[in-house]
Amino acid sequence: MPRWQDRSREAFPPLFSPVRLREREDAFARACAEAGETGAGTIYHVGRFDLIECAVVFEPDEPLAGARRVVLAGMNALAETIAADCPPERTIRFAYPAGIVFDEGLVGGARLAWPEGTEDTDVPEWLVFALMVRTASLQDLGFVADPALTTLEESGFRDIDPEGFVARFCRHLMVEIDEWQAEGFRGVANRYLARLPRAETDGVRGIDGNGDLLVHPKDGGGVLRTALVPPLLAASWYDPASGGPKS
């Protein structure tokens, strides 16, 4: 079986300031509570045997409507972090906008937060992007095996180092953000769409300037729009009761 490469001594990129939390702390909640004070690049991460969890703070320079697209850039970075060490036959797909499906099973996802009361036309003081990826066996965690769910361990990874994973995610995230700033969002959008399952009736697909998914049907007619914000806030992949991906 493939093993997660031994990179436990990997350092975080210079622009990131890591904050390691205790095992049962909530990285997303902590980041949201402190984002106005700690500033951009602060990344909170939790060391758990069953879950990789982190949350990074951004200070965007554009209105909220466009800045929310950072969740799609973050999903690209998460997929690339997993893909770097997974066997080539494994598939990594997205469930729009922020669920991640690995080897045909739900393995985790991402959430995004911004200050309450911020309008779409306002430049937000901060954004928090948070991710969770399930690592340990579902049976080890006391759950019945479900083909719609999976973990990194059940898909072949061993000796997973959560902190090393988060450090590598930060590097992939930097690549996504740097391209966005230098060349615009098109490349980020195309990589995201490449991992989004396509229906047989889909024609040309795109990402609008506010992150909405646009689909031009093959048989013509008007453009079909799926708004980013409602499913992003709903986070259908997340189980509030357990504080982790749905099981």
JSON list of N, CA and C in Angstrom, two decimals, residues 113-149:
[
{"chain": "A", "resi": 113, "resn": "ALA", "atom": "N", "xyz": [-15.94, 31.82, 6.05]},
{"chain": "A", "resi": 113, "resn": "ALA", "atom": "CA", "xyz": [-16.64, 32.78, 6.90]},
{"chain": "A", "resi": 113, "resn": "ALA", "atom": "C", "xyz": [-16.11, 34.19, 6.64]},
{"chain": "A", "resi": 114, "resn": "TRP", "atom": "N", "xyz": [-16.96, 35.18, 6.95]},
{"chain": "A", "resi": 114, "resn": "TRP", "atom": "CA", "xyz": [-16.60, 36.59, 6.82]},
{"chain": "A", "resi": 114, "resn": "TRP", "atom": "C", "xyz": [-17.33, 37.34, 7.93]},
{"chain": "A", "resi": 115, "resn": "PRO", "atom": "N", "xyz": [-16.93, 38.57, 8.23]},
{"chain": "A", "resi": 115, "resn": "PRO", "atom": "CA", "xyz": [-17.56, 39.29, 9.35]},
{"chain": "A", "resi": 115, "resn": "PRO", "atom": "C", "xyz": [-19.06, 39.49, 9.13]},
{"chain": "A", "resi": 116, "resn": "GLU", "atom": "N", "xyz": [-19.83, 39.28, 10.18]},
{"chain": "A", "resi": 116, "resn": "GLU", "atom": "CA", "xyz": [-21.27, 39.46, 10.11]},
{"chain": "A", "resi": 116, "resn": "GLU", "atom": "C", "xyz": [-21.61, 40.89, 9.72]},
{"chain": "A", "resi": 117, "resn": "GLY", "atom": "N", "xyz": [-22.57, 41.04, 8.85]},
{"chain": "A", "resi": 117, "resn": "GLY", "atom": "CA", "xyz": [-23.00, 42.36, 8.43]},
{"chain": "A", "resi": 117, "resn": "GLY", "atom": "C", "xyz": [-22.27, 42.91, 7.22]},
{"chain": "A", "resi": 118, "resn": "THR", "atom": "N", "xyz": [-21.27, 42.21, 6.72]},
{"chain": "A", "resi": 118, "resn": "THR", "atom": "CA", "xyz": [-20.54, 42.66, 5.54]},
{"chain": "A", "resi": 118, "resn": "THR", "atom": "C", "xyz": [-21.41, 42.47, 4.30]},
{"chain": "A", "resi": 119, "resn": "GLU", "atom": "N", "xyz": [-21.60, 43.54, 3.54]},
{"chain": "A", "resi": 119, "resn": "GLU", "atom": "CA", "xyz": [-22.38, 43.47, 2.30]},
{"chain": "A", "resi": 119, "resn": "GLU", "atom": "C", "xyz": [-21.50, 42.97, 1.15]},
{"chain": "A", "resi": 120, "resn": "ASP", "atom": "N", "xyz": [-22.14, 42.46, 0.11]},
{"chain": "A", "resi": 120, "resn": "ASP", "atom": "CA", "xyz": [-21.39, 41.96, -1.05]},
{"chain": "A", "resi": 120, "resn": "ASP", "atom": "C", "xyz": [-20.51, 43.02, -1.67]},
{"chain": "A", "resi": 121, "resn": "THR", "atom": "N", "xyz": [-20.90, 44.28, -1.56]},
{"chain": "A", "resi": 121, "resn": "THR", "atom": "CA", "xyz": [-20.13, 45.37, -2.16]},
{"chain": "A", "resi": 121, "resn": "THR", "atom": "C", "xyz": [-19.04, 45.91, -1.24]},
{"chain": "A", "resi": 122, "resn": "ASP", "atom": "N", "xyz": [-18.99, 45.42, 0.00]},
{"chain": "A", "resi": 122, "resn": "ASP", "atom": "CA", "xyz": [-17.96, 45.86, 0.95]},
{"chain": "A", "resi": 122, "resn": "ASP", "atom": "C", "xyz": [-16.71, 44.99, 0.83]},
{"chain": "A", "resi": 123, "resn": "VAL", "atom": "N", "xyz": [-15.56, 45.59, 1.07]},
{"chain": "A", "resi": 123, "resn": "VAL", "atom": "CA", "xyz": [-14.32, 44.81, 1.20]},
{"chain": "A", "resi": 123, "resn": "VAL", "atom": "C", "xyz": [-14.28, 44.27, 2.63]},
{"chain": "A", "resi": 124, "resn": "PRO", "atom": "N", "xyz": [-14.33, 42.97, 2.81]},
{"chain": "A", "resi": 124, "resn": "PRO", "atom": "CA", "xyz": [-14.39, 42.42, 4.17]},
{"chain": "A", "resi": 124, "resn": "PRO", "atom": "C", "xyz": [-13.07, 42.62, 4.91]},
{"chain": "A", "resi": 125, "resn": "GLU", "atom": "N", "xyz": [-13.18, 42.80, 6.20]},
{"chain": "A", "resi": 125, "resn": "GLU", "atom": "CA", "xyz": [-11.99, 42.95, 7.03]},
{"chain": "A", "resi": 125, "resn": "GLU", "atom": "C", "xyz": [-11.16, 41.68, 6.99]},
{"chain": "A", "resi": 126, "resn": "TRP", "atom": "N", "xyz": [-11.83, 40.53, 6.90]},
{"chain": "A", "resi": 126, "resn": "TRP", "atom": "CA", "xyz": [-11.14, 39.24, 6.85]},
{"chain": "A", "resi": 126, "resn": "TRP", "atom": "C", "xyz": [-12.05, 38.18, 6.23]},
{"chain": "A", "resi": 127, "resn": "LEU", "atom": "N", "xyz": [-11.43, 37.11, 5.78]},
{"chain": "A", "resi": 127, "resn": "LEU", "atom": "CA", "xyz": [-12.10, 35.87, 5.40]},
{"chain": "A", "resi": 127, "resn": "LEU", "atom": "C", "xyz": [-11.39, 34.73, 6.10]},
{"chain": "A", "resi": 128, "resn": "VAL", "atom": "N", "xyz": [-12.12, 33.69, 6.45]},
{"chain": "A", "resi": 128, "resn": "VAL", "atom": "CA", "xyz": [-11.51, 32.48, 7.00]},
{"chain": "A", "resi": 128, "resn": "VAL", "atom": "C", "xyz": [-11.91, 31.31, 6.14]},
{"chain": "A", "resi": 129, "resn": "PHE", "atom": "N", "xyz": [-10.91, 30.62, 5.57]},
{"chain": "A", "resi": 129, "resn": "PHE", "atom": "CA", "xyz": [-11.13, 29.38, 4.83]},
{"chain": "A", "resi": 129, "resn": "PHE", "atom": "C", "xyz": [-10.69, 28.23, 5.72]},
{"chain": "A", "resi": 130, "resn": "ALA", "atom": "N", "xyz": [-11.58, 27.27, 5.91]},
{"chain": "A", "resi": 130, "resn": "ALA", "atom": "CA", "xyz": [-11.27, 26.13, 6.77]},
{"chain": "A", "resi": 130, "resn": "ALA", "atom": "C", "xyz": [-11.54, 24.83, 6.04]},
{"chain": "A", "resi": 131, "resn": "LEU", "atom": "N", "xyz": [-10.72, 23.82, 6.29]},
{"chain": "A", "resi": 131, "resn": "LEU", "atom": "CA", "xyz": [-10.92, 22.52, 5.66]},
{"chain": "A", "resi": 131, "resn": "LEU", "atom": "C", "xyz": [-10.87, 21.42, 6.70]},
{"chain": "A", "resi": 132, "resn": "MET", "atom": "N", "xyz": [-11.53, 20.32, 6.35]},
{"chain": "A", "resi": 132, "resn": "MET", "atom": "CA", "xyz": [-11.47, 19.08, 7.13]},
{"chain": "A", "resi": 132, "resn": "MET", "atom": "C", "xyz": [-11.34, 17.91, 6.18]},
{"chain": "A", "resi": 133, "resn": "VAL", "atom": "N", "xyz": [-10.47, 16.98, 6.50]},
{"chain": "A", "resi": 133, "resn": "VAL", "atom": "CA", "xyz": [-10.32, 15.75, 5.73]},
{"chain": "A", "resi": 133, "resn": "VAL", "atom": "C", "xyz": [-10.25, 14.59, 6.72]},
{"chain": "A", "resi": 134, "resn": "ARG", "atom": "N", "xyz": [-11.12, 13.62, 6.53]},
{"chain": "A", "resi": 134, "resn": "ARG", "atom": "CA", "xyz": [-11.17, 12.46, 7.42]},
{"chain": "A", "resi": 134, "resn": "ARG", "atom": "C", "xyz": [-10.01, 11.53, 7.08]},
{"chain": "A", "resi": 135, "resn": "THR", "atom": "N", "xyz": [-9.29, 11.08, 8.09]},
{"chain": "A", "resi": 135, "resn": "THR", "atom": "CA", "xyz": [-8.11, 10.25, 7.85]},
{"chain": "A", "resi": 135, "resn": "THR", "atom": "C", "xyz": [-8.26, 8.82, 8.33]},
{"chain": "A", "resi": 136, "resn": "ALA", "atom": "N", "xyz": [-8.79, 8.60, 9.53]},
{"chain": "A", "resi": 136, "resn": "ALA", "atom": "CA", "xyz": [-8.81, 7.27, 10.11]},
{"chain": "A", "resi": 136, "resn": "ALA", "atom": "C", "xyz": [-9.94, 6.42, 9.56]},
{"chain": "A", "resi": 137, "resn": "SER", "atom": "N", "xyz": [-9.83, 5.11, 9.72]},
{"chain": "A", "resi": 137, "resn": "SER", "atom": "CA", "xyz": [-10.84, 4.17, 9.25]},
{"chain": "A", "resi": 137, "resn": "SER", "atom": "C", "xyz": [-12.19, 4.45, 9.91]},
{"chain": "A", "resi": 138, "resn": "LEU", "atom": "N", "xyz": [-13.25, 4.40, 9.11]},
{"chain": "A", "resi": 138, "resn": "LEU", "atom": "CA", "xyz": [-14.59, 4.59, 9.66]},
{"chain": "A", "resi": 138, "resn": "LEU", "atom": "C", "xyz": [-14.92, 3.51, 10.69]},
{"chain": "A", "resi": 139, "resn": "GLN", "atom": "N", "xyz": [-14.48, 2.27, 10.44]},
{"chain": "A", "resi": 139, "resn": "GLN", "atom": "CA", "xyz": [-14.76, 1.19, 11.38]},
{"chain": "A", "resi": 139, "resn": "GLN", "atom": "C", "xyz": [-14.00, 1.41, 12.69]},
{"chain": "A", "resi": 140, "resn": "ASP", "atom": "N", "xyz": [-12.77, 1.94, 12.59]},
{"chain": "A", "resi": 140, "resn": "ASP", "atom": "CA", "xyz": [-12.02, 2.25, 13.80]},
{"chain": "A", "resi": 140, "resn": "ASP", "atom": "C", "xyz": [-12.72, 3.33, 14.62]},
{"chain": "A", "resi": 141, "resn": "LEU", "atom": "N", "xyz": [-13.44, 4.22, 13.92]},
{"chain": "A", "resi": 141, "resn": "LEU", "atom": "CA", "xyz": [-14.15, 5.30, 14.60]},
{"chain": "A", "resi": 141, "resn": "LEU", "atom": "C", "xyz": [-15.54, 4.87, 15.08]},
{"chain": "A", "resi": 142, "resn": "GLY", "atom": "N", "xyz": [-15.91, 3.61, 14.80]},
{"chain": "A", "resi": 142, "resn": "GLY", "atom": "CA", "xyz": [-17.18, 3.10, 15.27]},
{"chain": "A", "resi": 142, "resn": "GLY", "atom": "C", "xyz": [-18.34, 3.28, 14.31]},
{"chain": "A", "resi": 143, "resn": "PHE", "atom": "N", "xyz": [-18.04, 3.58, 13.04]},
{"chain": "A", "resi": 143, "resn": "PHE", "atom": "CA", "xyz": [-19.09, 3.78, 12.05]},
{"chain": "A", "resi": 143, "resn": "PHE", "atom": "C", "xyz": [-19.19, 2.56, 11.13]},
{"chain": "A", "resi": 144, "resn": "VAL", "atom": "N", "xyz": [-20.38, 2.31, 10.64]},
{"chain": "A", "resi": 144, "resn": "VAL", "atom": "CA", "xyz": [-20.60, 1.25, 9.67]},
{"chain": "A", "resi": 144, "resn": "VAL", "atom": "C", "xyz": [-20.07, 1.70, 8.32]},
{"chain": "A", "resi": 145, "resn": "ALA", "atom": "N", "xyz": [-19.38, 0.81, 7.62]},
{"chain": "A", "resi": 145, "resn": "ALA", "atom": "CA", "xyz": [-18.83, 1.16, 6.31]},
{"chain": "A", "resi": 145, "resn": "ALA", "atom": "C", "xyz": [-19.94, 1.58, 5.37]},
{"chain": "A", "resi": 146, "resn": "ASP", "atom": "N", "xyz": [-19.73, 2.67, 4.65]},
{"chain": "A", "resi": 146, "resn": "ASP", "atom": "CA", "xyz": [-20.71, 3.21, 3.71]},
{"chain": "A", "resi": 146, "resn": "ASP", "atom": "C", "xyz": [-19.96, 3.55, 2.43]},
{"chain": "A", "resi": 147, "resn": "PRO", "atom": "N", "xyz": [-20.37, 2.98, 1.29]},
{"chain": "A", "resi": 147, "resn": "PRO", "atom": "CA", "xyz": [-19.64, 3.24, 0.04]},
{"chain": "A", "resi": 147, "resn": "PRO", "atom": "C", "xyz": [-19.66, 4.70, -0.37]},
{"chain": "A", "resi": 148, "resn": "ALA", "atom": "N", "xyz": [-20.57, 5.50, 0.18]},
{"chain": "A", "resi": 148, "resn": "ALA", "atom": "CA", "xyz": [-20.62, 6.92, -0.16]},
{"chain": "A", "resi": 148, "resn": "ALA", "atom": "C", "xyz": [-19.64, 7.74, 0.64]},
{"chain": "A", "resi": 149, "resn": "LEU", "atom": "N", "xyz": [-18.97, 7.09, 1.61]},
{"chain": "A", "resi": 149, "resn": "LEU", "atom": "CA", "xyz": [-18.01, 7.79, 2.48]},
{"chain": "A", "resi": 149, "resn": "LEU", "atom": "C", "xyz": [-16.67, 7.08, 2.42]}
]
